[in-house]
Amino acid sequence: GDLAFGGNYGFNVFCPDSVTKKWKGDRIILYDFRIGDSLFQYDVNGNSRIVLGYKNNSFSVLFSPSNPIFRKNLSYRYRLDGFEDEWTYCRYPNFLIKYNRIPHGKYKLEVECSNPMNEWNGNASILNIIIQTPWFLQWWFLIVSFLFFAIFFLGIIRLRERKLLSEKELLGKKFDEINFELIESNINVNISEENLKIKFPLDNSFI
């Protein structure tokens, strides 16, 4: 039922069932960050940002609650914001987070621990992860590649035009040579006809 308390300025009434205590979950500690199957460990505890090369896009990291006393009775979840929207849930002793072949970009690894009431309060530990863009996808390389191919194809077009022009000039010369030979042949034919007329004049008396 409701409880009422009187005071100098009246009384207050409230329902005890409406009073709840919001328990905070333990803070998550991240450690033992590894790239691929490498044995080299990166100290990410206290760091909020890590930059990886585009080839180092497979990584793993371990986590643990700051208070290990109740870690077996708590729930945990994590996600790589920017790569996935859904949370991955786990319990003790599965404290390994692993991702393989993540595309280049900016991501936010969020790891959260529930309170003893198995409630989530949004108090996640965050590690910003940047996977660099490959050099062959950088803007400067794309511009240089575009200019190179543009110049290359322009050179091919120029060579083709020169070849066609050379072939046209060659055909023109051959055409002139053929015309010259035809004209020379006609002249020779005319000369031969004139010589025949001189050697064998026509006698018009028989006509």
Short mmCIF file of C-alpha atoms in Angstrom, two decimals, residues 55-203:
data_model
loop_
_atom_site.label_atom_id
_atom_site.label_comp_id
_atom_site.label_asym_id
_atom_site.label_seq_id
_atom_site.Cartn_x
_atom_site.Cartn_y
_atom_site.Cartn_z
CA LYS A 55 46.41 -5.51 -43.57
CA ASN A 56 46.02 -5.76 -39.79
CA ASN A 57 42.24 -5.99 -39.99
CA SER A 58 41.92 -9.15 -37.88
CA PHE A 59 42.29 -8.66 -34.15
CA SER A 60 41.28 -9.94 -30.73
CA VAL A 61 41.09 -8.50 -27.23
CA LEU A 62 40.35 -9.86 -23.75
CA PHE A 63 38.14 -8.14 -21.19
CA SER A 64 37.30 -8.52 -17.53
CA PRO A 65 35.10 -6.70 -15.01
CA SER A 66 36.94 -4.39 -12.63
CA ASN A 67 35.47 -6.32 -9.68
CA PRO A 68 36.12 -10.02 -10.30
CA ILE A 69 34.17 -11.23 -7.25
CA PHE A 70 30.80 -11.55 -9.01
CA ARG A 71 32.08 -12.01 -12.55
CA LYS A 72 30.64 -15.54 -12.78
CA ASN A 73 27.14 -14.27 -12.00
CA LEU A 74 27.10 -11.30 -14.39
CA SER A 75 26.24 -11.02 -18.06
CA TYR A 76 28.35 -9.33 -20.71
CA ARG A 77 27.81 -7.99 -24.19
CA TYR A 78 29.89 -6.33 -26.87
CA ARG A 79 29.64 -5.02 -30.41
CA LEU A 80 31.80 -3.28 -33.00
CA ASP A 81 29.78 -0.19 -33.81
CA GLY A 82 30.16 0.74 -37.48
CA PHE A 83 30.50 -2.91 -38.43
CA GLU A 84 27.49 -4.45 -36.67
CA ASP A 85 24.34 -3.22 -34.99
CA GLU A 86 23.47 -6.23 -32.86
CA TRP A 87 25.12 -7.03 -29.53
CA THR A 88 26.90 -10.30 -28.85
CA TYR A 89 26.07 -11.69 -25.41
CA CYS A 90 28.33 -13.90 -23.34
CA ARG A 91 29.03 -15.08 -19.81
CA TYR A 92 32.00 -16.23 -17.80
CA PRO A 93 34.57 -17.48 -18.86
CA ASN A 94 34.07 -16.37 -22.49
CA PHE A 95 35.97 -13.09 -22.21
CA LEU A 96 37.58 -13.14 -25.66
CA ILE A 97 36.43 -10.77 -28.40
CA LYS A 98 37.64 -11.61 -31.90
CA TYR A 99 36.99 -10.08 -35.33
CA ASN A 100 38.38 -11.14 -38.70
CA ARG A 101 38.86 -9.21 -41.95
CA ILE A 102 37.17 -5.99 -40.96
CA PRO A 103 36.98 -3.47 -43.85
CA HIS A 104 38.87 -0.20 -43.52
CA GLY A 105 37.06 2.52 -41.64
CA LYS A 106 36.38 3.93 -38.18
CA TYR A 107 34.82 1.69 -35.54
CA LYS A 108 33.87 1.78 -31.89
CA LEU A 109 34.28 -1.36 -29.77
CA GLU A 110 31.75 -1.25 -26.96
CA VAL A 111 31.91 -3.74 -24.06
CA GLU A 112 29.38 -3.66 -21.25
CA CYS A 113 28.74 -5.56 -18.04
CA SER A 114 25.31 -6.01 -16.46
CA ASN A 115 24.52 -5.32 -12.82
CA PRO A 116 23.63 -8.13 -10.37
CA MET A 117 19.98 -7.68 -11.40
CA ASN A 118 21.02 -8.51 -14.99
CA GLU A 119 20.17 -4.97 -16.12
CA TRP A 120 22.05 -2.89 -18.67
CA ASN A 121 22.66 0.76 -17.93
CA GLY A 122 24.70 1.84 -20.96
CA ASN A 123 27.94 2.16 -18.97
CA ALA A 124 30.10 0.53 -21.66
CA SER A 125 33.86 0.70 -22.02
CA ILE A 126 34.75 2.06 -25.44
CA LEU A 127 37.82 1.52 -27.63
CA ASN A 128 37.96 3.49 -30.88
CA ILE A 129 39.57 1.43 -33.65
CA ILE A 130 40.69 2.94 -36.95
CA ILE A 131 41.66 0.64 -39.82
CA GLN A 132 43.53 2.70 -42.36
CA THR A 133 42.46 2.92 -45.97
CA PRO A 134 44.67 0.88 -48.38
CA TRP A 135 47.11 3.00 -50.36
CA PHE A 136 45.49 1.86 -53.63
CA LEU A 137 42.17 3.31 -52.46
CA GLN A 138 43.57 6.64 -51.28
CA TRP A 139 42.21 9.70 -53.11
CA TRP A 140 45.65 10.73 -54.37
CA PHE A 141 46.29 7.28 -55.88
CA LEU A 142 42.88 7.26 -57.58
CA ILE A 143 43.56 10.69 -59.11
CA VAL A 144 47.04 9.65 -60.31
CA SER A 145 45.61 6.42 -61.75
CA PHE A 146 42.85 8.31 -63.55
CA LEU A 147 45.37 10.76 -65.06
CA PHE A 148 47.68 7.91 -66.08
CA PHE A 149 44.95 5.98 -67.88
CA ALA A 150 43.58 9.18 -69.44
CA ILE A 151 47.04 10.01 -70.85
CA PHE A 152 47.52 6.37 -71.90
CA PHE A 153 44.25 6.19 -73.85
CA LEU A 154 44.83 9.65 -75.31
CA GLY A 155 48.23 8.47 -76.55
CA ILE A 156 46.60 5.39 -78.14
CA ILE A 157 44.06 7.63 -79.89
CA ARG A 158 46.85 9.91 -81.16
CA LEU A 159 48.84 6.96 -82.49
CA ARG A 160 45.71 5.61 -84.19
CA GLU A 161 45.06 8.99 -85.81
CA ARG A 162 48.65 9.20 -87.05
CA LYS A 163 48.43 5.68 -88.44
CA LEU A 164 45.18 6.47 -90.27
CA LEU A 165 46.68 9.69 -91.63
CA SER A 166 49.77 7.82 -92.80
CA GLU A 167 47.59 5.18 -94.49
CA LYS A 168 45.55 7.95 -96.15
CA GLU A 169 48.68 9.62 -97.48
CA LEU A 170 49.95 6.26 -98.77
CA LEU A 171 46.65 5.59 -100.53
CA GLY A 172 46.79 9.08 -102.02
CA LYS A 173 50.27 8.43 -103.41
CA LYS A 174 49.19 5.10 -104.85
CA PHE A 175 46.13 6.75 -106.39
CA ASP A 176 48.35 9.44 -107.97
CA GLU A 177 50.70 6.78 -109.30
CA ILE A 178 47.81 4.85 -110.83
CA ASN A 179 46.43 8.03 -112.43
CA PHE A 180 49.87 8.87 -113.78
CA GLU A 181 50.21 5.38 -115.24
CA LEU A 182 46.75 5.63 -116.83
CA ILE A 183 47.55 9.04 -118.33
CA GLU A 184 50.89 7.75 -119.61
CA SER A 185 49.15 4.71 -121.12
CA ASN A 186 46.61 6.96 -122.86
CA ILE A 187 49.41 9.11 -124.26
CA ASN A 188 51.23 6.03 -125.54
CA VAL A 189 48.02 4.76 -127.14
CA ASN A 190 47.44 8.10 -128.85
CA ILE A 191 51.02 8.15 -130.10
CA SER A 192 50.67 4.62 -131.43
CA GLU A 193 47.50 5.59 -133.29
CA GLU A 194 49.21 8.59 -134.83
CA ASN A 195 52.13 6.46 -135.94
CA LEU A 196 49.77 3.96 -137.54
CA LYS A 197 48.04 6.72 -139.46
CA ILE A 198 51.34 7.96 -140.70
CA LYS A 199 52.53 4.53 -141.78
CA PHE A 200 49.26 3.45 -143.21
CA PRO A 201 47.37 6.47 -144.48
CA LEU A 202 43.78 5.85 -145.42
CA ASP A 203 43.00 5.98 -149.18
#
